[in-house]
XYZ file of C-alpha atoms in Angstrom:
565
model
C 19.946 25.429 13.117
C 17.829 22.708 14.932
C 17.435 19.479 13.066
C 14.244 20.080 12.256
C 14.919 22.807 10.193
C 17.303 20.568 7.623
C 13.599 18.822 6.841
C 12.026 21.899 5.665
C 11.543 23.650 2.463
C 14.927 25.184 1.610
C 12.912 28.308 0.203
C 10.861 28.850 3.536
C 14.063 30.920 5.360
C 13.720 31.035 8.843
C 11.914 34.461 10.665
C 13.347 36.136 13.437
C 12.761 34.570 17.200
C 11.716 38.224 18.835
C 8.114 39.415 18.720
C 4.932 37.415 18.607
C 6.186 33.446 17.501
C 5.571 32.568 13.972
C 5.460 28.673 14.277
C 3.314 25.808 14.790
C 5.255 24.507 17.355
C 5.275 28.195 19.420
C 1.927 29.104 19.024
C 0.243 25.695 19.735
C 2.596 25.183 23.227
C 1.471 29.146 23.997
C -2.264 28.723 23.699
C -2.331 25.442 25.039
C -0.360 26.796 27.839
C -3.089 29.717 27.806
C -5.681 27.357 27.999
C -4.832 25.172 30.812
C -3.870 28.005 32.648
C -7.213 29.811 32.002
C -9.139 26.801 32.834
C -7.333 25.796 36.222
C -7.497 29.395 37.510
C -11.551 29.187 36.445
C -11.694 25.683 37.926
C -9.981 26.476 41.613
C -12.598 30.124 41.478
C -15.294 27.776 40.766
C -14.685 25.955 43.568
C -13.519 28.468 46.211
C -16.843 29.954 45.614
C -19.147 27.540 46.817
C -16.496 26.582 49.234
C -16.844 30.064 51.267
C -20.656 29.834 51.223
C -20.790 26.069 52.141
C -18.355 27.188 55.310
C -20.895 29.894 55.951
C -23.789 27.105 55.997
C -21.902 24.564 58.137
C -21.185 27.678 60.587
C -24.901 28.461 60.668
C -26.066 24.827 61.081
C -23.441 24.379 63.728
C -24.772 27.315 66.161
C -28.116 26.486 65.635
C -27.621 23.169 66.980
C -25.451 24.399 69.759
C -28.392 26.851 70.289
C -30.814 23.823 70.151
C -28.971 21.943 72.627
C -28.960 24.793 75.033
C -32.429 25.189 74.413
C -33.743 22.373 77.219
C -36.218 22.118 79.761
C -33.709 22.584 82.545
C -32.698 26.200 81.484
C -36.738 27.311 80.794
C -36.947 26.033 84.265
C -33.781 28.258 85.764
C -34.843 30.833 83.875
C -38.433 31.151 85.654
C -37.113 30.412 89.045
C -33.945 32.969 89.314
C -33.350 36.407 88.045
C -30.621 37.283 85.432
C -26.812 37.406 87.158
C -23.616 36.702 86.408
C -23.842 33.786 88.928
C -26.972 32.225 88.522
C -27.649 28.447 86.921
C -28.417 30.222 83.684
C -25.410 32.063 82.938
C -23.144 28.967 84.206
C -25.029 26.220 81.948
C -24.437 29.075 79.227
C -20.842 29.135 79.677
C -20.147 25.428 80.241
C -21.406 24.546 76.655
C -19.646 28.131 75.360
C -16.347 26.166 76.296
C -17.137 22.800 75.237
C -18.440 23.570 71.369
C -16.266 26.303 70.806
C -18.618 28.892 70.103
C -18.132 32.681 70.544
C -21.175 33.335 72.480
C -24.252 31.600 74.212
C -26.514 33.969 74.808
C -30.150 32.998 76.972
C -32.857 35.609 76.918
C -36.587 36.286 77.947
C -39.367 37.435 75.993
C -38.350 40.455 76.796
C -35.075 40.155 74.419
C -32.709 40.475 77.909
C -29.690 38.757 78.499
C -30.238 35.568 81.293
C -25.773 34.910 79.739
C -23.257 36.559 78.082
C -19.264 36.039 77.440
C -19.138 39.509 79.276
C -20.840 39.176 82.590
C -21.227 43.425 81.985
C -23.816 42.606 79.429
C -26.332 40.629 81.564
C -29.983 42.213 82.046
C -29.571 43.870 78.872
C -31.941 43.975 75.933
C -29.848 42.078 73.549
C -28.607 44.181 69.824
C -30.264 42.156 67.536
C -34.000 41.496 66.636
C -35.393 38.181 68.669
C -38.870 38.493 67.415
C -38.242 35.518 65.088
C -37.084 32.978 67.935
C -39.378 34.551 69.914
C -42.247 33.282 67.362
C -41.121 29.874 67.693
C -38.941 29.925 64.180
C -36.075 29.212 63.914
C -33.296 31.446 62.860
C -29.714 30.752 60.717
C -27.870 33.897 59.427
C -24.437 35.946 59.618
C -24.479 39.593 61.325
C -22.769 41.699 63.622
C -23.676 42.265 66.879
C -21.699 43.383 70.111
C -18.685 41.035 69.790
C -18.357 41.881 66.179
C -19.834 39.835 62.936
C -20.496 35.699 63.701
C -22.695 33.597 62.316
C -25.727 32.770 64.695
C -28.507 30.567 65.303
C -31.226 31.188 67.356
C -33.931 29.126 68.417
C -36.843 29.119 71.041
C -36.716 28.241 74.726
C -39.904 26.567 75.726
C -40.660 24.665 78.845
C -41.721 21.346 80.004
C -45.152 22.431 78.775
C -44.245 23.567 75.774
C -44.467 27.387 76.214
C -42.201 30.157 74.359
C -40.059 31.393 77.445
C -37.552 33.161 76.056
C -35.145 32.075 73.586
C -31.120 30.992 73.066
C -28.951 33.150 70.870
C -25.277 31.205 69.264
C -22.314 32.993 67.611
C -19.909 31.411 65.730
C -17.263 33.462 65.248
C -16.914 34.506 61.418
C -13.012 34.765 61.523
C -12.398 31.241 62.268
C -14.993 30.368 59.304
C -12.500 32.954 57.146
C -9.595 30.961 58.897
C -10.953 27.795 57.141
C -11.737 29.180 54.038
C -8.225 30.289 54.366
C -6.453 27.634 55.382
C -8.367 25.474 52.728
C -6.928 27.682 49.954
C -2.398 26.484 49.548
C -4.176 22.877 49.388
C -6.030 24.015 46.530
C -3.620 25.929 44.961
C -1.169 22.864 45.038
C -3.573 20.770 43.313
C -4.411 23.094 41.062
C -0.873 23.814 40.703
C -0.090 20.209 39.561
C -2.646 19.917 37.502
C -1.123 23.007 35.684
C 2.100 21.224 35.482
C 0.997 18.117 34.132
C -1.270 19.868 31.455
C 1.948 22.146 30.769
C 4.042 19.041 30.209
C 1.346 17.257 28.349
C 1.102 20.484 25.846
C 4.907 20.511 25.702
C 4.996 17.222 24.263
C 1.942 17.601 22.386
C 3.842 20.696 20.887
C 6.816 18.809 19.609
C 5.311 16.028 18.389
C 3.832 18.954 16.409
C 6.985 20.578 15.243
C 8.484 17.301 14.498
C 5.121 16.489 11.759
C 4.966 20.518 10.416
C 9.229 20.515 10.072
C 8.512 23.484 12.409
C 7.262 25.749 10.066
C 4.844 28.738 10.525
C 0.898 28.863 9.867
C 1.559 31.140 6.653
C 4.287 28.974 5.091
C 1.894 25.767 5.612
C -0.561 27.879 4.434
C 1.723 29.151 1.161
C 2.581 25.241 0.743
C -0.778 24.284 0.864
C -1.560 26.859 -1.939
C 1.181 26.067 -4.169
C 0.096 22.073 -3.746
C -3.359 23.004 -4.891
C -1.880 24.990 -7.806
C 0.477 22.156 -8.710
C -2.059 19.377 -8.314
C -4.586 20.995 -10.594
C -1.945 22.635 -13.241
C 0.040 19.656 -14.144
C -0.696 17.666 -17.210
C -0.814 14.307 -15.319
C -3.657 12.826 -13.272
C -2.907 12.386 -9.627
C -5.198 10.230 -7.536
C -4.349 9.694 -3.634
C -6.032 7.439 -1.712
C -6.517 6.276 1.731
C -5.815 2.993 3.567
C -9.175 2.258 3.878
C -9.398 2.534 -0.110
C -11.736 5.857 -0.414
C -10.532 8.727 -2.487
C -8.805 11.126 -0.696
C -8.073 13.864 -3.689
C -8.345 14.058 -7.922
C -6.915 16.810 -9.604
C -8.475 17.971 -12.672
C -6.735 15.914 -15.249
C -7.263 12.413 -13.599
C -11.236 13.743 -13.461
C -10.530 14.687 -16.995
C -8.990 10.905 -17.696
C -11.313 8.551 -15.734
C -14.619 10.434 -16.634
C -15.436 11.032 -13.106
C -16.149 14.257 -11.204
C -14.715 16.247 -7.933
C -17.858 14.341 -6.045
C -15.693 11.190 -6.098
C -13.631 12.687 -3.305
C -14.113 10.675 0.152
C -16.466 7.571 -1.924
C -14.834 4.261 -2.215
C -12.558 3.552 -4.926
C -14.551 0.905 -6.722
C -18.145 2.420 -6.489
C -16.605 5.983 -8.247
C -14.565 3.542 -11.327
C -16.592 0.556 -10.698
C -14.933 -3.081 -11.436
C -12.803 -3.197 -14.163
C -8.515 -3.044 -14.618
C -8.002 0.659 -13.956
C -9.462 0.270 -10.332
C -7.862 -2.777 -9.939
C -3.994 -1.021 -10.913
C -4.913 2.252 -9.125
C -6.152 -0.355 -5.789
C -2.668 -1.912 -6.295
C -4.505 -5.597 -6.693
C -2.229 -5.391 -9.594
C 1.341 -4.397 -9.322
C 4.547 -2.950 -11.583
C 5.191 -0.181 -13.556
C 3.859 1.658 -15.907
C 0.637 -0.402 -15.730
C -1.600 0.132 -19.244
C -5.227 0.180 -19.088
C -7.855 1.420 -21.041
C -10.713 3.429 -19.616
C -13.950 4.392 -22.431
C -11.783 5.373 -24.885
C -8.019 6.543 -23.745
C -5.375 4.198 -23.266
C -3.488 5.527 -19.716
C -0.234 4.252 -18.040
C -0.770 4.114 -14.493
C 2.408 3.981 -11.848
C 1.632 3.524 -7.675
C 3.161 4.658 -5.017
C 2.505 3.307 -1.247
C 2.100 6.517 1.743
C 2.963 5.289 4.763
C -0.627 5.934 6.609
C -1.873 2.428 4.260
C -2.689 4.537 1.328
C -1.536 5.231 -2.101
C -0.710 7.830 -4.842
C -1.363 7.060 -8.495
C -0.432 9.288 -11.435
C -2.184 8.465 -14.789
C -0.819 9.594 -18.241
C -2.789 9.884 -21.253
C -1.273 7.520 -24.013
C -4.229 7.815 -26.508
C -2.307 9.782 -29.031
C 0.908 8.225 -28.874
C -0.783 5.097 -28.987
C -2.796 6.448 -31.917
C 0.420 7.602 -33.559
C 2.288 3.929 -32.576
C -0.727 2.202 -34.423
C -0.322 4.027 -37.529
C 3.073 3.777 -37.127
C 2.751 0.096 -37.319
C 0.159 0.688 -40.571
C 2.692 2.625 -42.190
C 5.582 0.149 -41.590
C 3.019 -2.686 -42.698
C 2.187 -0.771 -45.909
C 6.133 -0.569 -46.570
C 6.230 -4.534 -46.017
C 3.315 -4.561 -48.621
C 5.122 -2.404 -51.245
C 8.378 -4.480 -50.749
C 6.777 -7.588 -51.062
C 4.828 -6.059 -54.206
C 8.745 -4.774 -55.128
C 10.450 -8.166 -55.153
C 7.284 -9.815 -56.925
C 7.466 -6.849 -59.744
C 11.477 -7.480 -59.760
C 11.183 -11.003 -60.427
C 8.009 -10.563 -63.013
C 9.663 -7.954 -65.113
C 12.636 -10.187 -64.881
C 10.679 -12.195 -66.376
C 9.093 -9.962 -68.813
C 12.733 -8.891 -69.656
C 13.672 -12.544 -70.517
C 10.923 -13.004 -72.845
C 11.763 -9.679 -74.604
C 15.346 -10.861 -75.520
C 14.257 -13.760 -76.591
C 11.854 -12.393 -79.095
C 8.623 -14.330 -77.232
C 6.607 -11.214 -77.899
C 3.161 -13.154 -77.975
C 4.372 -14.575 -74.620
C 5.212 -11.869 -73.338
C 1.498 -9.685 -74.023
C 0.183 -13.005 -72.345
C 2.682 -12.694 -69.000
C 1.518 -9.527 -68.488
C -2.075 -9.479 -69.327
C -2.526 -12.229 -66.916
C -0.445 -10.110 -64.171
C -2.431 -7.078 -64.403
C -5.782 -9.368 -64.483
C -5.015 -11.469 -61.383
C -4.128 -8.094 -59.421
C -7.587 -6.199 -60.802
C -9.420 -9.570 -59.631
C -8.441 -9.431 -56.081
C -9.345 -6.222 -55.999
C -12.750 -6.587 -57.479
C -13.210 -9.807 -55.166
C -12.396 -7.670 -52.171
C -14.875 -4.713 -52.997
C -17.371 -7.746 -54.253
C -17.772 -8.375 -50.476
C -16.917 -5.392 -48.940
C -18.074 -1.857 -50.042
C -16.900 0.363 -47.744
C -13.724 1.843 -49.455
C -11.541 1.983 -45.604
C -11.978 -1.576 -44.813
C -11.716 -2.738 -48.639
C -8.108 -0.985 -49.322
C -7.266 -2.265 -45.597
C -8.130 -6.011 -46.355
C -6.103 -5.426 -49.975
C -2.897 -3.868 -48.374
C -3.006 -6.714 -45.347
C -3.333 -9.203 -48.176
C -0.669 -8.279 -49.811
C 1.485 -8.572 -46.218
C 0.005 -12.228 -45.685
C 1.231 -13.311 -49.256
C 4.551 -12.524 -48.325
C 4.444 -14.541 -44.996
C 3.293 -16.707 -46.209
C -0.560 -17.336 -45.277
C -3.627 -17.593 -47.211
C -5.925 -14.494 -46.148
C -9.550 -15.022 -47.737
C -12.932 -13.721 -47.166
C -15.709 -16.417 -47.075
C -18.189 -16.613 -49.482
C -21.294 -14.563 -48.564
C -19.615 -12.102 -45.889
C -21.112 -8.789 -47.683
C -20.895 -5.272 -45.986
C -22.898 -2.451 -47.277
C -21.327 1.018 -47.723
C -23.755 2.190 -44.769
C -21.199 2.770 -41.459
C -21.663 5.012 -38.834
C -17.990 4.981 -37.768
C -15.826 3.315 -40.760
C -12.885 3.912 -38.334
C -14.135 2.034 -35.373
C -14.567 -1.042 -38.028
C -11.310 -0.434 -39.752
C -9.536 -0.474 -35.757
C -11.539 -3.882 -35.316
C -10.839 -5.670 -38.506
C -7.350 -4.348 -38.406
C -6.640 -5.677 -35.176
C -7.801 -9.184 -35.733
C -6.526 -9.712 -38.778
C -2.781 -8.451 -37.567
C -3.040 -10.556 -34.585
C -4.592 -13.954 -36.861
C -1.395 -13.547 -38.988
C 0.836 -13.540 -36.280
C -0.686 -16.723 -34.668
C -1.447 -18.713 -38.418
C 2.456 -17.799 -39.721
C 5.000 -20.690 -39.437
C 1.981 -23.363 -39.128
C 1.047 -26.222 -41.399
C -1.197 -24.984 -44.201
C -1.181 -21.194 -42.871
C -4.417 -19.709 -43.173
C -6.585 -16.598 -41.784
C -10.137 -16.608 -43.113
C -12.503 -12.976 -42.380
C -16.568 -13.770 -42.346
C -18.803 -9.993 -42.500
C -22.527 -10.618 -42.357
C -25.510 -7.600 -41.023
C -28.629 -8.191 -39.492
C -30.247 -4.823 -39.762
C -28.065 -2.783 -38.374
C -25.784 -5.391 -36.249
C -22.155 -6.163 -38.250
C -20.873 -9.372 -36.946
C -17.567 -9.995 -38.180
C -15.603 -13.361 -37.623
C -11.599 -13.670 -37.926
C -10.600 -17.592 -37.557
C -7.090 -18.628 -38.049
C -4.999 -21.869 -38.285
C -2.573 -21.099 -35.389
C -1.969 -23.164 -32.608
C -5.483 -21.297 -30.691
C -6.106 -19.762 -26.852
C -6.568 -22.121 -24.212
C -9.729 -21.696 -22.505
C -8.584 -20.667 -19.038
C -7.396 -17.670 -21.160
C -9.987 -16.569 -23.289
C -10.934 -13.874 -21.230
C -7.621 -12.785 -19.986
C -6.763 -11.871 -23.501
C -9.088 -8.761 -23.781
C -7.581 -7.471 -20.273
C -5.228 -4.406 -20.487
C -1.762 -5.084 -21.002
C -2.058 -8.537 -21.455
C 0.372 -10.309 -24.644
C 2.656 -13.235 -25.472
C 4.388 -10.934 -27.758
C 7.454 -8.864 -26.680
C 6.908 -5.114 -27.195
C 7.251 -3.181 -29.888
C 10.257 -0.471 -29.994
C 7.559 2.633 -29.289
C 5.427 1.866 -26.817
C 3.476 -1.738 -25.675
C 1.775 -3.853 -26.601
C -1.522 -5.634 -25.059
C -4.076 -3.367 -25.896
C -5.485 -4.423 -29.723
C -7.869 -7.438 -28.235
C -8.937 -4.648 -25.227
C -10.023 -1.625 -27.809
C -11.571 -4.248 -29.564
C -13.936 -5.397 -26.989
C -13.860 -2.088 -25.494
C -15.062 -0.616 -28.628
C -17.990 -3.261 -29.000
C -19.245 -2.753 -25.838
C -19.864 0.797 -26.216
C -21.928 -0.123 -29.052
C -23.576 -2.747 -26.868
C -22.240 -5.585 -28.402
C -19.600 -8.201 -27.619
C -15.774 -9.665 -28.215
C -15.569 -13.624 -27.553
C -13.224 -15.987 -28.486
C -13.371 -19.658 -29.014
C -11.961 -23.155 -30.995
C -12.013 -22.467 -35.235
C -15.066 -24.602 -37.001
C -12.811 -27.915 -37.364
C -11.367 -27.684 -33.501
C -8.261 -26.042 -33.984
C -6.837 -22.699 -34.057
C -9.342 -19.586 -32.685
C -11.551 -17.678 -33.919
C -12.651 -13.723 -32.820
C -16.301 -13.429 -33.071
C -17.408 -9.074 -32.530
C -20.781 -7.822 -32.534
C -21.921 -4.654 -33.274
C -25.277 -3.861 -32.982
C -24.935 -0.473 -34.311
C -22.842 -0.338 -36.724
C -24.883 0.397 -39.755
C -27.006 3.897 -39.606
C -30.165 1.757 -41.431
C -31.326 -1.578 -42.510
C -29.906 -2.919 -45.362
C -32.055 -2.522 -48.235
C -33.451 -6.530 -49.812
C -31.021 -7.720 -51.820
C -27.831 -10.672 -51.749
C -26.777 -10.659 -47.908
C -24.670 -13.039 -46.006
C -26.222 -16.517 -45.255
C -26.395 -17.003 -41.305
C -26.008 -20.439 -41.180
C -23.005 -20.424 -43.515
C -19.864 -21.731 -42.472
C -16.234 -19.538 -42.198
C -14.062 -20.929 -45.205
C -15.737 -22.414 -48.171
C -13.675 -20.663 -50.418
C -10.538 -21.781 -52.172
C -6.882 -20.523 -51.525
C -7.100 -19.227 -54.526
C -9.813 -16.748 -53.659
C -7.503 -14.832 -51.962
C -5.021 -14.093 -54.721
């Protein structure tokens, strides 16, 4: 087995070497070798065909002018003053240039069309075999034809005298085997070229043809073909988005889940990376601008982990997984284990009021005793009432009662300002509930362990616009950081055991910008700490109707501590 074949799929088994050759490698080299074959043989034709006729031509031109030359005064002149012999001044000038150009014949004639020379003496005073009407005329003639010393290409042209008068007329062969000779002799030069040439393009597809086996693991057209199938099958059946890209940064492929995950279509094959996502953290991780693993970001409204993988041609594969439901299930997950704190802080107070209550019983302080727990149950019913007071929308009132309970036992006053007031009118209670939620958790994580720990919630509408305003006490977010906050992934905090964490301040703004609002953080109203100001401009499905609503130039925390008891 050749070393090539280790590299291969292990199920594509290797075909038998007899009959017609299966592989890349055997079928490129053969029809390359085809081709350059085919294409020399064409070539040298193509040339030995022009070849024989531009022999024929040079032959042609070449006993015309020998027939030209003979053509001179001198020779009109013998040719009126002698009669045709085999010894006369015609027949011997004839004869002299025969010898010196080579040619096969020089024949002289009259207007008659009789022989004045020959290369046999015996055909002198003859009427010559071929039509001389032509050089007779004063034209003159080029062409190939047999005569009586076989087939030659001739020349004729007219004899005139010194005045200019058609005398007779001189008659050149060439003869045609020596042309053939050439044409002949011309041909093992051409072959040899053509030859090389062969060779070199043989070598060259050789080469060619490895290099090919080497890149295809030297497997046959219907097992790339069955590969290619079974890629397209696994690209577009798995349940994880696959993006490749090139080293330029254009999209080279998107299987139907990453479409399915980034919102975007099958067009976004071969357009640049940033004009399909546009700018934002998920084209920045899938770009590789920013690097590690399991990258989060959030794109509309799923929450993916990205991971990137380098090809070696510059570009890059990226596989996306869809965390919105596990994330979904980690956030309640963290609601449920903050309820539990709630009831166990609610547990230990009980414990310690009936205690209490238990104390007073045994010591027969009954009237005390009514008293203790009439003011108990009345101080729990008020902070309820305060809450729903301000905030009528039963989701974000029990919310803002159950996280008060949790700041109470850390520790930190949790209040909501005099005149916030939200009207039971929401379009999405849940979206509201995921924003107040998240600010709130994340101002009592910053406010606890701080002098005077405090986290103070301001709800006023215009129209239909909620802005909501969580400030805390805690030590605040320096400005260079103010917008790195809302990014993807970004925290302070160390993860939480079932997932990560980074993404509360980025579905916050994410979720305000959909509405066309806006997240923004700055410096709390004395300087210190920070405070989270959202807008949503379409929160509410109508106008609130007249009535008490929040004052807008009121400021976050006029109440007392003791507001939020």
């Amino acid at each position: 087995m050749s070393p090539a074949s280790t590299t291969a799929p292990r199920h594509l088994a290797r075909r038998p070497r007899f009959g017609r050759p299966r592989r890349v490698f055997s079928q490129v080299l053969l029809m390359q070798l085809a081709i350059a074959t085919g294409v020399t043989v064409l070539a040298t034709g193509l040339f030995l065909a022009p070849l024989s006729a531009q022999l024929d031509d040079q032959a042609m031109r070449r006993a015309l002018a020998v027939a030209e030359t003979t053509a001179s005064p001198e020779v009109a002149a013998a040719l009126g003053r002698t009669a045709p012999s085999a010894s006369g001044p015609v027949q011997a000038e004839a004869e002299r240039i025969r010898r010196s150009t080579g040619a096969e014949y020089v024949v002289v004639m009259d207007t008659r069309g009789v022989r004045w020379s020959h290369t046999d003496p015996a055909q002198i005073g003859r009427v010559v075999s071929t039509d001389p009407s032509a050089a007779l005329a004063g034209r003159e003639v080029m062409e190939i034809d047999d005569g009586t010393l076989g087939r030659s290409a001739r020349g004729k042209a007219p004899l005139r005298d010194s005045g200019g008068a058609i005398v007779g007329a001189v008659s050149v062969g060439i003869e045609y085997d020596s042309v053939h000779d050439r044409l002949l002799g011309a041909i093992p030069g051409l072959l040899a070229y053509a030859g090389g040439a062969l060779a070199a393009g043989a070598l060259a597809a050789y080469l060619i043809s490895r290099r090919l086996q080497r890149q295809t693991h030297d497997l046959a057209f219907s097992d790339i073909s069955a590969l290619l199938a079974e890629r397209e099958a696994m690209l577009h059946g798995i349940r994880e988005g696959v993006v490749a890209l090139d080293g330029t940064g254009r999209v080279r492929l998107v299987n139907d889940e990453a479409q399915r995950l980034l919102g975007i279509g099958p067009e976004a094959a071969g357009r640049p990376l940033e004009e399909v996502l546009g700018s934002g953290r998920t084209a920045d991780v899938l770009a590789g601008r920013v690097t590690g693993e399991d990258l989060v970001t959030v794109r509309g409204h799923r929450v993916l982990i990205a991971n990137r993988m380098p090809t070696d041609d510059g570009g890059a594969v990226a596989t996306l997984r869809d965390r919105t439901e596990l994330e979904r299930l980690g956030r309640e997950l963290d609601s449920t284990r903050g309820l539990i704190d709630a009831l166990r802080a609610q547990d230990h107070e009980h414990a310690n009021r009936l205690h209490t209550l238990l104390g007073l019983l045994e010591l027969d302080l009954h009237e005390e005793a009514v008293e203790f727990v009439t003011e108990v149950v009345g101080v729990h019913r008020a902070t309820a009432e305060q809450v729903t007071e301000k905030i009528h929308d039963p989701l974000l009132a029990a919310l803002l009662v159950g996280k008060g309970s949790v700041a109470a036992e850390r520790g930190v006053a949790l209040r909501i300002t005099p005149g916030s007031l939200l009207p039971d009118r929401l379009v999405d209670p849940r979206e509201l509930v995921t924003v107040v939620g998240n600010l709130v958790d994340n101002a009592l994580d910053a406010a606890a362990g701080t002098r005077e720990p405090r986290v103070e919630l301001t709800v006023r509408t215009e129209g239909r616009t909620v802005v909501l305003r969580v400030a805390d006490s805690g030590p605040g977010v320096p400005a260079d950081r103010r917008e790195l906050i809302f990014t993807e992934g970004w925290t302070t905090k160390e993860p939480p055991s079932h997932g990560q964490r980074g993404l509360g301040l980025a579905l916050v703004r994410r979720l305000a910008e959909r509405q066309g609002g806006s997240a923004r953080v700055g410096a709390g109203p004395d300087g210190s700490g920070a405070e989270f100001t959202v807008v949503l401009p379409e929160a509410l499905d109508q106008p609130a109707p007249d009535g008490p609503v929040a004052e807008p130039g009121l400021p976050v925390g006029t109440g007392s501590p003791e507001e939020a008891r």
